PDB file of C-alpha atoms in Angstrom:
ATOM      1  CA  MET P  27     -55.520  82.817 -64.451  1.00 60.00           C
ATOM      2  CA  ASN P  28     -52.173  82.993 -62.725  1.00 74.00           C
ATOM      3  CA  LYS P  29     -50.298  79.864 -61.502  1.00 87.00           C
ATOM      4  CA  ILE P  30     -50.916  79.224 -57.898  1.00 89.00           C
ATOM      5  CA  MET P  31     -48.247  79.016 -55.580  1.00 89.00           C
ATOM      6  CA  ASN P  32     -47.732  77.279 -52.005  1.00 90.00           C
ATOM      7  CA  LEU P  33     -46.279  79.530 -49.172  1.00 88.00           C
ATOM      8  CA  ASN P  34     -45.252  77.840 -46.247  1.00 87.00           C
ATOM      9  CA  ILE P  35     -45.813  81.143 -43.050  1.00 86.00           C
ATOM     10  CA  GLY P  36     -45.434  80.063 -39.297  1.00 80.00           C
ATOM     11  CA  GLY P  37     -45.751  76.641 -40.288  1.00 81.00           C
ATOM     12  CA  ILE P  38     -48.968  76.526 -42.261  1.00 85.00           C
ATOM     13  CA  VAL P  39     -49.268  76.249 -46.107  1.00 88.00           C
ATOM     14  CA  PHE P  40     -51.336  78.582 -47.939  1.00 90.00           C
ATOM     15  CA  HIS P  41     -52.397  79.045 -51.765  1.00 91.00           C
ATOM     16  CA  VAL P  42     -51.237  81.777 -52.910  1.00 92.00           C
ATOM     17  CA  ASP P  43     -51.450  83.796 -56.297  1.00 91.00           C
ATOM     18  CA  GLU P  44     -48.725  83.807 -58.557  1.00 91.00           C
ATOM     19  CA  ASN P  45     -47.723  87.739 -58.313  1.00 91.00           C
ATOM     20  CA  ALA P  46     -49.460  88.205 -54.794  1.00 91.00           C
ATOM     21  CA  TYR P  47     -46.914  85.131 -53.794  1.00 91.00           C
ATOM     22  CA  LYS P  48     -43.919  87.538 -54.652  1.00 92.00           C
ATOM     23  CA  LYS P  49     -45.078  90.272 -53.111  1.00 92.00           C
ATOM     24  CA  LEU P  50     -45.792  88.854 -49.856  1.00 92.00           C
ATOM     25  CA  LYS P  51     -42.360  86.864 -49.989  1.00 91.00           C
ATOM     26  CA  ASN P  52     -40.702  90.351 -50.587  1.00 92.00           C
ATOM     27  CA  TYR P  53     -42.606  91.711 -47.685  1.00 93.00           C
ATOM     28  CA  LEU P  54     -41.568  89.051 -45.353  1.00 92.00           C
ATOM     29  CA  GLU P  55     -37.981  89.244 -46.228  1.00 91.00           C
ATOM     30  CA  GLU P  56     -37.883  92.872 -45.635  1.00 90.00           C
ATOM     31  CA  ILE P  57     -39.375  92.368 -42.434  1.00 91.00           C
ATOM     32  CA  ASN P  58     -36.300  89.371 -41.941  1.00 90.00           C
ATOM     33  CA  LYS P  59     -33.944  91.632 -42.873  1.00 88.00           C
ATOM     34  CA  HIS P  60     -35.051  94.922 -40.371  1.00 88.00           C
ATOM     35  CA  PHE P  61     -35.225  92.593 -37.173  1.00 88.00           C
ATOM     36  CA  LYS P  62     -32.301  90.149 -38.123  1.00 85.00           C
ATOM     37  CA  ASN P  63     -30.260  92.282 -35.914  1.00 81.00           C
ATOM     38  CA  THR P  64     -32.454  93.346 -33.325  1.00 82.00           C
ATOM     39  CA  PRO P  65     -31.997  91.620 -29.663  1.00 82.00           C
ATOM     40  CA  GLY P  66     -35.240  89.089 -29.707  1.00 84.00           C
ATOM     41  CA  GLY P  67     -35.372  89.344 -33.754  1.00 87.00           C
ATOM     42  CA  ASP P  68     -36.259  86.027 -34.057  1.00 89.00           C
ATOM     43  CA  GLU P  69     -39.078  86.331 -31.659  1.00 90.00           C
ATOM     44  CA  ILE P  70     -40.200  89.330 -33.340  1.00 90.00           C
ATOM     45  CA  ILE P  71     -40.509  87.526 -36.635  1.00 90.00           C
ATOM     46  CA  ASN P  72     -42.223  84.806 -35.233  1.00 90.00           C
ATOM     47  CA  ASP P  73     -45.015  86.687 -33.938  1.00 91.00           C
ATOM     48  CA  ILE P  74     -45.487  88.860 -36.924  1.00 91.00           C
ATOM     49  CA  GLU P  75     -45.795  85.741 -38.962  1.00 91.00           C
ATOM     50  CA  SER P  76     -48.247  84.313 -36.814  1.00 90.00           C
ATOM     51  CA  ARG P  77     -50.243  87.660 -36.844  1.00 91.00           C
ATOM     52  CA  ILE P  78     -50.195  87.332 -40.719  1.00 92.00           C
ATOM     53  CA  VAL P  79     -51.392  83.632 -40.710  1.00 91.00           C
ATOM     54  CA  GLU P  80     -54.237  84.935 -38.586  1.00 89.00           C
ATOM     55  CA  LEU P  81     -55.227  87.716 -40.982  1.00 90.00           C
ATOM     56  CA  PHE P  82     -55.352  85.320 -43.855  1.00 91.00           C
ATOM     57  CA  GLN P  83     -57.477  83.027 -42.077  1.00 89.00           C
ATOM     58  CA  GLN P  84     -59.759  85.362 -41.692  1.00 88.00           C
ATOM     59  CA  LYS P  85     -60.159  86.206 -45.140  1.00 88.00           C
ATOM     60  CA  LEU P  86     -60.205  82.420 -46.252  1.00 88.00           C
ATOM     61  CA  ASN P  87     -63.491  80.228 -46.227  1.00 84.00           C
ATOM     62  CA  SER P  88     -64.715  77.206 -47.836  1.00 81.00           C
ATOM     63  CA  LYS P  89     -65.882  79.165 -51.113  1.00 85.00           C
ATOM     64  CA  LYS P  90     -62.290  81.133 -51.139  1.00 87.00           C
ATOM     65  CA  GLU P  91     -58.772  79.201 -50.684  1.00 88.00           C
ATOM     66  CA  VAL P  92     -56.488  81.238 -52.959  1.00 91.00           C
ATOM     67  CA  ILE P  93     -54.761  84.404 -51.288  1.00 91.00           C
ATOM     68  CA  SER P  94     -55.306  86.902 -53.845  1.00 91.00           C
ATOM     69  CA  MET P  95     -53.313  90.352 -54.358  1.00 92.00           C
ATOM     70  CA  GLU P  96     -56.036  92.189 -53.253  1.00 92.00           C
ATOM     71  CA  ASP P  97     -55.414  90.347 -49.688  1.00 92.00           C
ATOM     72  CA  VAL P  98     -51.747  90.582 -49.650  1.00 93.00           C
ATOM     73  CA  ASP P  99     -51.874  94.283 -50.067  1.00 93.00           C
ATOM     74  CA  ASP P 100     -54.387  94.519 -47.064  1.00 92.00           C
ATOM     75  CA  VAL P 101     -52.555  92.673 -44.690  1.00 92.00           C
ATOM     76  CA  ILE P 102     -49.619  94.721 -45.448  1.00 93.00           C
ATOM     77  CA  SER P 103     -51.415  97.889 -44.954  1.00 91.00           C
ATOM     78  CA  VAL P 104     -52.618  96.439 -41.712  1.00 90.00           C
ATOM     79  CA  MET P 105     -49.507  95.256 -40.196  1.00 91.00           C
ATOM     80  CA  GLY P 106     -47.265  98.420 -41.880  1.00 90.00           C
ATOM     81  CA  LYS P 107     -43.764  98.076 -43.798  1.00 87.00           C
ATOM     82  CA  PRO P 108     -41.033  97.577 -41.484  1.00 85.00           C
ATOM     83  CA  SER P 109     -40.044 101.870 -42.402  1.00 79.00           C
ATOM     84  CA  ASP P 110     -43.426 102.507 -40.996  1.00 77.00           C
ATOM     85  CA  PHE P 111     -42.270 100.794 -37.396  1.00 76.00           C
ATOM     86  CA  GLU P 112     -39.734 103.964 -37.015  1.00 58.00           C
ATOM     87  CA  GLU P 113     -41.782 104.536 -33.509  1.00 48.00           C
ATOM     88  CA  GLU P 114     -39.542 101.928 -32.537  1.00 46.00           C
ATOM     89  CA  LYS P 115     -36.090 103.018 -33.787  1.00 48.00           C
ATOM     90  CA  ASP P 116     -35.115 105.430 -31.189  1.00 47.00           C
ATOM     91  CA  TYR P 117     -34.690 102.874 -28.423  1.00 43.00           C
ATOM     92  CA  SER P 118     -31.619 101.285 -29.972  1.00 43.00           C
ATOM     93  CA  ASP P 119     -28.435 103.641 -30.326  1.00 43.00           C
ATOM     94  CA  PRO P 120     -28.458 104.070 -34.196  1.00 43.00           C
ATOM     95  CA  ASP P 121     -24.757 105.442 -33.797  1.00 42.00           C
ATOM     96  CA  VAL P 122     -22.745 102.183 -33.223  1.00 42.00           C
ATOM     97  CA  ARG P 123     -22.878 100.643 -36.574  1.00 42.00           C
ATOM     98  CA  GLN P 124     -20.955  97.773 -35.629  1.00 44.00           C
ATOM     99  CA  VAL P 125     -19.841  95.994 -31.981  1.00 47.00           C
ATOM    100  CA  GLY P 126     -16.465  97.265 -31.436  1.00 53.00           C
ATOM    101  CA  LYS P 127     -14.240  93.847 -31.664  1.00 64.00           C
ATOM    102  CA  LYS P 128     -11.043  93.763 -30.726  1.00 75.00           C
ATOM    103  CA  ARG P 129      -8.269  92.773 -33.276  1.00 79.00           C
ATOM    104  CA  LEU P 130      -4.568  92.643 -32.957  1.00 85.00           C
ATOM    105  CA  PHE P 131      -2.865  95.145 -35.259  1.00 86.00           C
ATOM    106  CA  ARG P 132       0.482  96.253 -35.171  1.00 87.00           C
ATOM    107  CA  ASP P 133       0.380  99.914 -33.918  1.00 86.00           C
ATOM    108  CA  ILE P 134       2.582 101.516 -36.279  1.00 82.00           C
ATOM    109  CA  ASP P 135       2.235 104.827 -34.821  1.00 82.00           C
ATOM    110  CA  ASN P 136       4.006 104.428 -31.621  1.00 81.00           C
ATOM    111  CA  ARG P 137       6.635 101.566 -33.167  1.00 83.00           C
ATOM    112  CA  MET P 138      10.241 101.535 -32.097  1.00 82.00           C
ATOM    113  CA  ILE P 139      10.926  99.026 -35.026  1.00 84.00           C
ATOM    114  CA  GLY P 140       7.743  96.804 -36.459  1.00 85.00           C
ATOM    115  CA  GLY P 141       5.012  98.123 -33.721  1.00 87.00           C
ATOM    116  CA  VAL P 142       4.888  94.456 -32.746  1.00 86.00           C
ATOM    117  CA  CYS P 143       5.308  95.533 -29.183  1.00 87.00           C
ATOM    118  CA  SER P 144       2.677  98.826 -29.138  1.00 86.00           C
ATOM    119  CA  GLY P 145       0.392  96.736 -31.066  1.00 86.00           C
ATOM    120  CA  LEU P 146       0.679  93.878 -28.158  1.00 86.00           C
ATOM    121  CA  GLY P 147       0.342  96.868 -25.519  1.00 85.00           C
ATOM    122  CA  ALA P 148      -3.101  98.111 -27.147  1.00 83.00           C
ATOM    123  CA  TYR P 149      -4.342  94.611 -27.562  1.00 83.00           C
ATOM    124  CA  PHE P 150      -3.452  93.680 -23.861  1.00 82.00           C
ATOM    125  CA  LYS P 151      -4.305  97.342 -22.519  1.00 80.00           C
ATOM    126  CA  LEU P 152      -0.797  97.115 -20.663  1.00 81.00           C
ATOM    127  CA  ASP P 153       2.314  99.160 -20.912  1.00 84.00           C
ATOM    128  CA  THR P 154       4.204  98.667 -24.177  1.00 84.00           C
ATOM    129  CA  VAL P 155       7.258  99.144 -22.097  1.00 86.00           C
ATOM    130  CA  TRP P 156       6.530  95.507 -20.748  1.00 86.00           C
ATOM    131  CA  PHE P 157       6.255  93.493 -23.983  1.00 84.00           C
ATOM    132  CA  ARG P 158       9.500  95.708 -25.102  1.00 86.00           C
ATOM    133  CA  LEU P 159      11.638  94.098 -22.066  1.00 85.00           C
ATOM    134  CA  ALA P 160      10.246  91.204 -22.647  1.00 84.00           C
ATOM    135  CA  PHE P 161      11.569  90.814 -26.093  1.00 82.00           C
ATOM    136  CA  VAL P 162      14.814  92.336 -25.077  1.00 83.00           C
ATOM    137  CA  ILE P 163      15.364  89.507 -22.137  1.00 82.00           C
ATOM    138  CA  ALA P 164      13.989  87.069 -24.517  1.00 80.00           C
ATOM    139  CA  THR P 165      16.799  88.379 -27.241  1.00 79.00           C
ATOM    140  CA  LEU P 166      19.833  87.102 -24.555  1.00 77.00           C
ATOM    141  CA  SER P 167      18.359  83.734 -25.050  1.00 72.00           C
ATOM    142  CA  GLY P 168      18.620  83.794 -28.928  1.00 72.00           C
ATOM    143  CA  LEU P 169      14.829  83.076 -29.809  1.00 71.00           C
ATOM    144  CA  SER P 170      13.123  86.223 -29.910  1.00 72.00           C
ATOM    145  CA  ILE P 171      14.639  87.891 -32.856  1.00 79.00           C
ATOM    146  CA  LEU P 172      12.897  85.334 -35.142  1.00 80.00           C
ATOM    147  CA  ALA P 173       9.985  85.195 -32.885  1.00 81.00           C
ATOM    148  CA  TYR P 174       9.569  89.257 -33.534  1.00 83.00           C
ATOM    149  CA  ILE P 175       9.957  88.805 -37.034  1.00 84.00           C
ATOM    150  CA  ILE P 176       7.280  86.520 -37.237  1.00 85.00           C
ATOM    151  CA  LEU P 177       5.010  88.516 -35.384  1.00 86.00           C
ATOM    152  CA  TRP P 178       5.860  91.655 -37.806  1.00 87.00           C
ATOM    153  CA  ILE P 179       5.096  89.347 -40.866  1.00 88.00           C
ATOM    154  CA  ILE P 180       1.697  87.840 -39.592  1.00 86.00           C
ATOM    155  CA  ILE P 181       0.252  91.031 -37.559  1.00 87.00           C
ATOM    156  CA  PRO P 182      -1.287  93.223 -39.675  1.00 85.00           C
ATOM    157  CA  PRO P 183      -0.659  97.102 -39.620  1.00 85.00           C
ATOM    158  CA  ALA P 184      -3.343  99.267 -38.047  1.00 83.00           C
ATOM    159  CA  ARG P 185      -3.916 101.713 -41.142  1.00 79.00           C
ATOM    160  CA  THR P 186      -7.250 103.234 -41.182  1.00 78.00           C
ATOM    161  CA  ILE P 187      -8.913 104.667 -38.633  1.00 73.00           C
ATOM    162  CA  SER P 188     -11.121 101.785 -37.894  1.00 74.00           C
ATOM    163  CA  GLU P 189      -8.430  99.057 -37.495  1.00 79.00           C
ATOM    164  CA  LYS P 190      -6.970 101.564 -34.940  1.00 78.00           C
ATOM    165  CA  LEU P 191     -10.083 101.790 -33.443  1.00 76.00           C
ATOM    166  CA  GLU P 192     -10.525  97.802 -33.690  1.00 77.00           C
ATOM    167  CA  MET P 193      -7.063  97.618 -32.147  1.00 80.00           C
ATOM    168  CA  GLN P 194      -7.737  99.844 -29.134  1.00 76.00           C
ATOM    169  CA  GLY P 195     -11.173  97.866 -28.733  1.00 74.00           C
ATOM    170  CA  ASP P 196     -13.033 101.124 -29.011  1.00 67.00           C
ATOM    171  CA  PRO P 197     -16.564 100.606 -31.048  1.00 65.00           C
ATOM    172  CA  VAL P 198     -16.360 101.659 -34.533  1.00 66.00           C
ATOM    173  CA  THR P 199     -19.049 104.503 -34.362  1.00 68.00           C
ATOM    174  CA  VAL P 200     -19.168 107.459 -35.988  1.00 69.00           C
ATOM    175  CA  SER P 201     -18.694 110.075 -33.173  1.00 70.00           C
ATOM    176  CA  ASN P 202     -15.117 107.683 -32.238  1.00 71.00           C
ATOM    177  CA  ILE P 203     -14.176 108.071 -35.597  1.00 72.00           C
ATOM    178  CA  GLU P 204     -14.608 111.555 -35.546  1.00 74.00           C
ATOM    179  CA  ARG P 205     -12.708 112.029 -32.054  1.00 74.00           C
ATOM    180  CA  SER P 206      -9.712 109.953 -33.855  1.00 73.00           C
ATOM    181  CA  ILE P 207      -9.708 112.530 -37.111  1.00 74.00           C
ATOM    182  CA  ARG P 208      -9.507 115.216 -34.542  1.00 75.00           C
ATOM    183  CA  GLU P 209      -6.944 113.732 -32.721  1.00 74.00           C
ATOM    184  CA  GLU P 210      -4.642 113.299 -35.760  1.00 71.00           C
ATOM    185  CA  MET P 211      -5.822 116.897 -37.163  1.00 75.00           C
ATOM    186  CA  GLY P 212      -4.410 117.854 -33.855  1.00 75.00           C
ATOM    187  CA  ASN P 213      -0.906 115.897 -33.763  1.00 74.00           C
ATOM    188  CA  LEU P 214      -0.633 117.439 -37.541  1.00 76.00           C
ATOM    189  CA  ARG P 215      -1.240 120.747 -36.371  1.00 78.00           C
ATOM    190  CA  ASP P 216       1.369 120.484 -33.604  1.00 78.00           C
ATOM    191  CA  LYS P 217       4.169 119.098 -36.360  1.00 77.00           C
ATOM    192  CA  ILE P 218       3.258 122.139 -38.568  1.00 79.00           C
ATOM    193  CA  ASP P 219       3.580 124.521 -35.886  1.00 80.00           C
ATOM    194  CA  ASP P 220       7.032 122.648 -34.970  1.00 79.00           C
ATOM    195  CA  LEU P 221       8.347 123.097 -38.233  1.00 80.00           C
ATOM    196  CA  ALA P 222       7.290 126.550 -38.551  1.00 80.00           C
ATOM    197  CA  SER P 223       8.952 127.580 -35.501  1.00 80.00           C
ATOM    198  CA  GLN P 224      12.052 125.603 -36.368  1.00 80.00           C
ATOM    199  CA  ALA P 225      12.005 127.511 -39.617  1.00 79.00           C
ATOM    200  CA  ARG P 226      11.241 130.440 -38.233  1.00 79.00           C
ATOM    201  CA  ASN P 227      14.750 129.919 -35.394  1.00 78.00           C
ATOM    202  CA  GLN P 228      16.634 129.084 -38.699  1.00 76.00           C
ATOM    203  CA  PHE P 229      15.386 132.315 -40.576  1.00 73.00           C
ATOM    204  CA  ARG P 230      16.434 134.580 -37.161  1.00 73.00           C
ATOM    205  CA  LYS P 231      20.133 132.712 -37.203  1.00 66.00           C
ATOM    206  CA  LYS P 232      20.897 133.277 -40.652  1.00 65.00           C
ATOM    207  CA  ASN P 233      19.847 137.091 -40.421  1.00 63.00           C
ATOM    208  CA  TYR P 234      22.571 137.334 -37.351  1.00 58.00           C
TER     209      TYR P 234
ATOM    210  CA  MET S  10     -45.175 115.414 -42.967  1.00 62.00           C
ATOM    211  CA  LYS S  11     -43.476 117.016 -40.185  1.00 79.00           C
ATOM    212  CA  LEU S  12     -46.958 117.020 -38.091  1.00 84.00           C
ATOM    213  CA  GLU S  13     -47.568 113.443 -38.488  1.00 79.00           C
ATOM    214  CA  LYS S  14     -43.819 112.823 -36.905  1.00 78.00           C
ATOM    215  CA  THR S  15     -44.488 115.044 -34.020  1.00 84.00           C
ATOM    216  CA  ASN S  16     -48.042 112.913 -33.753  1.00 82.00           C
ATOM    217  CA  ALA S  17     -45.764 109.691 -33.722  1.00 79.00           C
ATOM    218  CA  GLN S  18     -43.577 110.745 -31.323  1.00 81.00           C
ATOM    219  CA  MET S  19     -46.026 111.404 -29.057  1.00 84.00           C
ATOM    220  CA  ARG S  20     -47.928 108.170 -29.287  1.00 84.00           C
ATOM    221  CA  LYS S  21     -44.676 106.599 -29.008  1.00 81.00           C
ATOM    222  CA  GLY S  22     -44.129 107.851 -25.526  1.00 81.00           C
ATOM    223  CA  VAL S  23     -47.592 106.920 -24.130  1.00 90.00           C
ATOM    224  CA  LEU S  24     -47.613 103.336 -26.113  1.00 91.00           C
ATOM    225  CA  GLU S  25     -45.846 101.364 -23.400  1.00 91.00           C
ATOM    226  CA  LEU S  26     -47.908 102.824 -20.621  1.00 93.00           C
ATOM    227  CA  CYS S  27     -51.080 101.521 -22.675  1.00 93.00           C
ATOM    228  CA  ILE S  28     -49.972  98.592 -23.461  1.00 93.00           C
ATOM    229  CA  LEU S  29     -48.912  97.935 -19.603  1.00 94.00           C
ATOM    230  CA  SER S  30     -52.554  99.087 -18.510  1.00 93.00           C
ATOM    231  CA  ILE S  31     -54.306  97.083 -20.920  1.00 94.00           C
ATOM    232  CA  ILE S  32     -52.487  93.761 -20.133  1.00 94.00           C
ATOM    233  CA  SER S  33     -52.959  94.786 -16.244  1.00 93.00           C
ATOM    234  CA  ASN S  34     -56.744  94.635 -16.457  1.00 85.00           C
ATOM    235  CA  LYS S  35     -56.706  91.093 -18.136  1.00 87.00           C
ATOM    236  CA  GLU S  36     -54.336  88.579 -19.348  1.00 90.00           C
ATOM    237  CA  ALA S  37     -54.400  89.745 -22.876  1.00 91.00           C
ATOM    238  CA  TYR S  38     -53.323  88.224 -26.633  1.00 90.00           C
ATOM    239  CA  THR S  39     -51.814  90.114 -28.874  1.00 90.00           C
ATOM    240  CA  SER S  40     -54.797  90.553 -30.972  1.00 89.00           C
ATOM    241  CA  ASN S  41     -56.885  91.864 -27.918  1.00 89.00           C
ATOM    242  CA  ILE S  42     -53.964  94.285 -27.076  1.00 92.00           C
ATOM    243  CA  LEU S  43     -53.848  95.567 -30.964  1.00 92.00           C
ATOM    244  CA  SER S  44     -57.888  95.930 -30.838  1.00 91.00           C
ATOM    245  CA  ASP S  45     -57.882  97.838 -27.927  1.00 92.00           C
ATOM    246  CA  LEU S  46     -55.301 100.200 -29.412  1.00 92.00           C
ATOM    247  CA  LYS S  47     -56.795 100.882 -32.641  1.00 89.00           C
ATOM    248  CA  GLU S  48     -59.881 101.416 -31.089  1.00 90.00           C
ATOM    249  CA  ALA S  49     -57.910 104.242 -29.080  1.00 89.00           C
ATOM    250  CA  GLN S  50     -56.517 105.622 -32.311  1.00 86.00           C
ATOM    251  CA  LEU S  51     -52.760 105.153 -30.959  1.00 87.00           C
ATOM    252  CA  LEU S  52     -51.443 102.695 -33.307  1.00 84.00           C
ATOM    253  CA  VAL S  53     -51.267 102.949 -36.902  1.00 80.00           C
ATOM    254  CA  VAL S  54     -49.752  99.738 -37.987  1.00 88.00           C
ATOM    255  CA  GLU S  55     -50.101  96.744 -36.282  1.00 91.00           C
ATOM    256  CA  GLY S  56     -46.256  95.834 -36.885  1.00 90.00           C
ATOM    257  CA  THR S  57     -45.183  98.529 -34.259  1.00 89.00           C
ATOM    258  CA  ILE S  58     -46.346  96.410 -31.304  1.00 91.00           C
ATOM    259  CA  TYR S  59     -44.078  93.281 -31.732  1.00 92.00           C
ATOM    260  CA  PRO S  60     -40.878  94.768 -31.209  1.00 90.00           C
ATOM    261  CA  LEU S  61     -42.329  96.555 -28.097  1.00 90.00           C
ATOM    262  CA  LEU S  62     -43.704  93.600 -26.770  1.00 92.00           C
ATOM    263  CA  THR S  63     -40.937  91.524 -27.339  1.00 91.00           C
ATOM    264  CA  ARG S  64     -38.598  94.455 -25.343  1.00 90.00           C
ATOM    265  CA  LEU S  65     -41.231  94.581 -22.433  1.00 92.00           C
ATOM    266  CA  LYS S  66     -40.785  91.001 -22.037  1.00 93.00           C
ATOM    267  CA  ASN S  67     -37.188  91.120 -21.812  1.00 91.00           C
ATOM    268  CA  ASP S  68     -37.198  93.888 -19.758  1.00 92.00           C
ATOM    269  CA  GLY S  69     -39.026  91.468 -17.218  1.00 93.00           C
ATOM    270  CA  LEU S  70     -42.213  93.398 -17.287  1.00 94.00           C
ATOM    271  CA  LEU S  71     -44.390  90.933 -18.968  1.00 93.00           C
ATOM    272  CA  SER S  72     -44.864  87.067 -19.132  1.00 93.00           C
ATOM    273  CA  TYR S  73     -46.375  85.103 -21.560  1.00 92.00           C
ATOM    274  CA  ARG S  74     -48.175  81.670 -21.981  1.00 92.00           C
ATOM    275  CA  TRP S  75     -48.789  79.998 -25.156  1.00 92.00           C
ATOM    276  CA  GLU S  76     -52.232  78.654 -25.520  1.00 89.00           C
ATOM    277  CA  GLU S  77     -53.418  76.711 -28.815  1.00 87.00           C
ATOM    278  CA  SER S  78     -56.075  78.143 -30.926  1.00 82.00           C
ATOM    279  CA  THR S  79     -58.635  76.169 -32.810  1.00 80.00           C
ATOM    280  CA  SER S  80     -58.517  78.543 -35.506  1.00 75.00           C
ATOM    281  CA  GLY S  81     -54.583  79.350 -36.112  1.00 77.00           C
ATOM    282  CA  PRO S  82     -51.381  79.273 -34.368  1.00 82.00           C
ATOM    283  CA  PRO S  83     -50.789  79.066 -31.075  1.00 86.00           C
ATOM    284  CA  ARG S  84     -51.310  82.349 -29.295  1.00 89.00           C
ATOM    285  CA  LYS S  85     -49.397  84.415 -26.526  1.00 91.00           C
ATOM    286  CA  TYR S  86     -51.105  85.448 -23.714  1.00 93.00           C
ATOM    287  CA  PHE S  87     -49.344  88.271 -21.642  1.00 94.00           C
ATOM    288  CA  SER S  88     -49.774  89.167 -17.867  1.00 94.00           C
ATOM    289  CA  LEU S  89     -48.021  91.607 -15.893  1.00 94.00           C
ATOM    290  CA  THR S  90     -44.877  90.669 -13.724  1.00 94.00           C
ATOM    291  CA  GLU S  91     -44.375  91.831 -10.704  1.00 93.00           C
ATOM    292  CA  ASP S  92     -41.661  94.469 -11.692  1.00 93.00           C
ATOM    293  CA  GLY S  93     -44.191  95.651 -14.819  1.00 93.00           C
ATOM    294  CA  ASN S  94     -46.607  96.249 -11.966  1.00 94.00           C
ATOM    295  CA  ASN S  95     -44.500  98.631 -10.426  1.00 94.00           C
ATOM    296  CA  VAL S  96     -43.310 100.324 -13.788  1.00 94.00           C
ATOM    297  CA  LEU S  97     -46.965 100.465 -14.885  1.00 95.00           C
ATOM    298  CA  GLY S  98     -47.508 102.309 -11.133  1.00 95.00           C
ATOM    299  CA  SER S  99     -45.052 104.976 -11.635  1.00 94.00           C
ATOM    300  CA  LEU S 100     -45.930 105.643 -15.313  1.00 94.00           C
ATOM    301  CA  LYS S 101     -49.385 106.072 -14.417  1.00 95.00           C
ATOM    302  CA  SER S 102     -49.100 108.708 -11.756  1.00 95.00           C
ATOM    303  CA  ASN S 103     -46.252 110.165 -14.156  1.00 94.00           C
ATOM    304  CA  TRP S 104     -48.716 110.580 -16.784  1.00 95.00           C
ATOM    305  CA  VAL S 105     -51.234 112.131 -14.751  1.00 95.00           C
ATOM    306  CA  GLN S 106     -49.269 114.469 -13.378  1.00 95.00           C
ATOM    307  CA  LEU S 107     -47.811 115.287 -17.262  1.00 93.00           C
ATOM    308  CA  SER S 108     -51.411 115.537 -18.633  1.00 93.00           C
ATOM    309  CA  ASP S 109     -52.366 117.921 -16.191  1.00 94.00           C
ATOM    310  CA  SER S 110     -49.727 120.456 -16.644  1.00 94.00           C
ATOM    311  CA  VAL S 111     -49.969 119.969 -20.211  1.00 93.00           C
ATOM    312  CA  ASN S 112     -53.569 120.782 -20.427  1.00 92.00           C
ATOM    313  CA  SER S 113     -53.099 123.491 -18.231  1.00 92.00           C
ATOM    314  CA  LEU S 114     -50.684 124.892 -20.139  1.00 91.00           C
ATOM    315  CA  ILE S 115     -52.296 124.419 -23.402  1.00 91.00           C
ATOM    316  CA  ASN S 116     -55.838 125.912 -22.130  1.00 86.00           C
ATOM    317  CA  LEU S 117     -53.797 129.099 -20.809  1.00 77.00           C
ATOM    318  CA  LYS S 118     -56.025 131.810 -22.761  1.00 70.00           C
ATOM    319  CA  PRO S 119     -54.258 135.038 -23.753  1.00 69.00           C
ATOM    320  CA  ASP S 120     -55.478 137.965 -21.749  1.00 64.00           C
ATOM    321  CA  ASN S 121     -57.461 139.995 -24.045  1.00 58.00           C
ATOM    322  CA  ASP S 122     -58.670 142.453 -21.150  1.00 55.00           C
ATOM    323  CA  GLU S 123     -56.523 144.996 -22.010  1.00 47.00           C
TER     324      GLU S 123
END
């Protein structure tokens, strides 16, 4: 005979056979994980737990006081696994992996010195020129060179594509990353074209 | 496998309409809704309904009240809000139209006369 464990579901304590306990616990955790990040997730989890309590109570009586493996299997097949809840999935946008949070980075693609001003411009959605102007004016008062160097040190540069998206406040989605890669590829192609035409010109000059 | 997916998609489309109309008939507790849906073979696993109910409630189509139960946890009794009633009305008329057109389409007999 297996050990009997106590399990609290939705505020009600059940006596559960040890093996059944493990399975049930895993199942409840799976549900928790599945709904944790959906809107109203806590409420959904509570509702599902109350229903499980109800189903168990229907199985118990004065002669049967312990939840067995069979009972757990039965409840899981009635409720379904979170992967069976697929029917609901399409309502949310699966493309958004992470809500785009904005972070301050140095914009090293558009930098003049360290990318501090261009990063501030991207963060505050203001033209970089205003920050540069402010720094130049402040330089006359003698403070801003030190400030610039400190900012240069403490603000990380946006190196990866997802960091660049975060810098601009775009959500990090697969399609946004794809767009950024396309843009970068486009830039690269332009540069190669430039180089190629320069080389061609050089070559022509030599032939004269 | 693929057939099952298509069937699930079809059910998904009408599930909201069915839930709203079950609740519109009488104030309903989740178990009532579940047994009605299962009887109509519209639901495969019970878990599907909870995210749906929560979403309908958050969209302002449903409201609920708690009622103590003698034999278990307190129960949520759902009823339709005014918005819910309006949505149900338009879903219903849409469904009638849709099912009419689909029925007439799938019942078209191929012309075998010639």
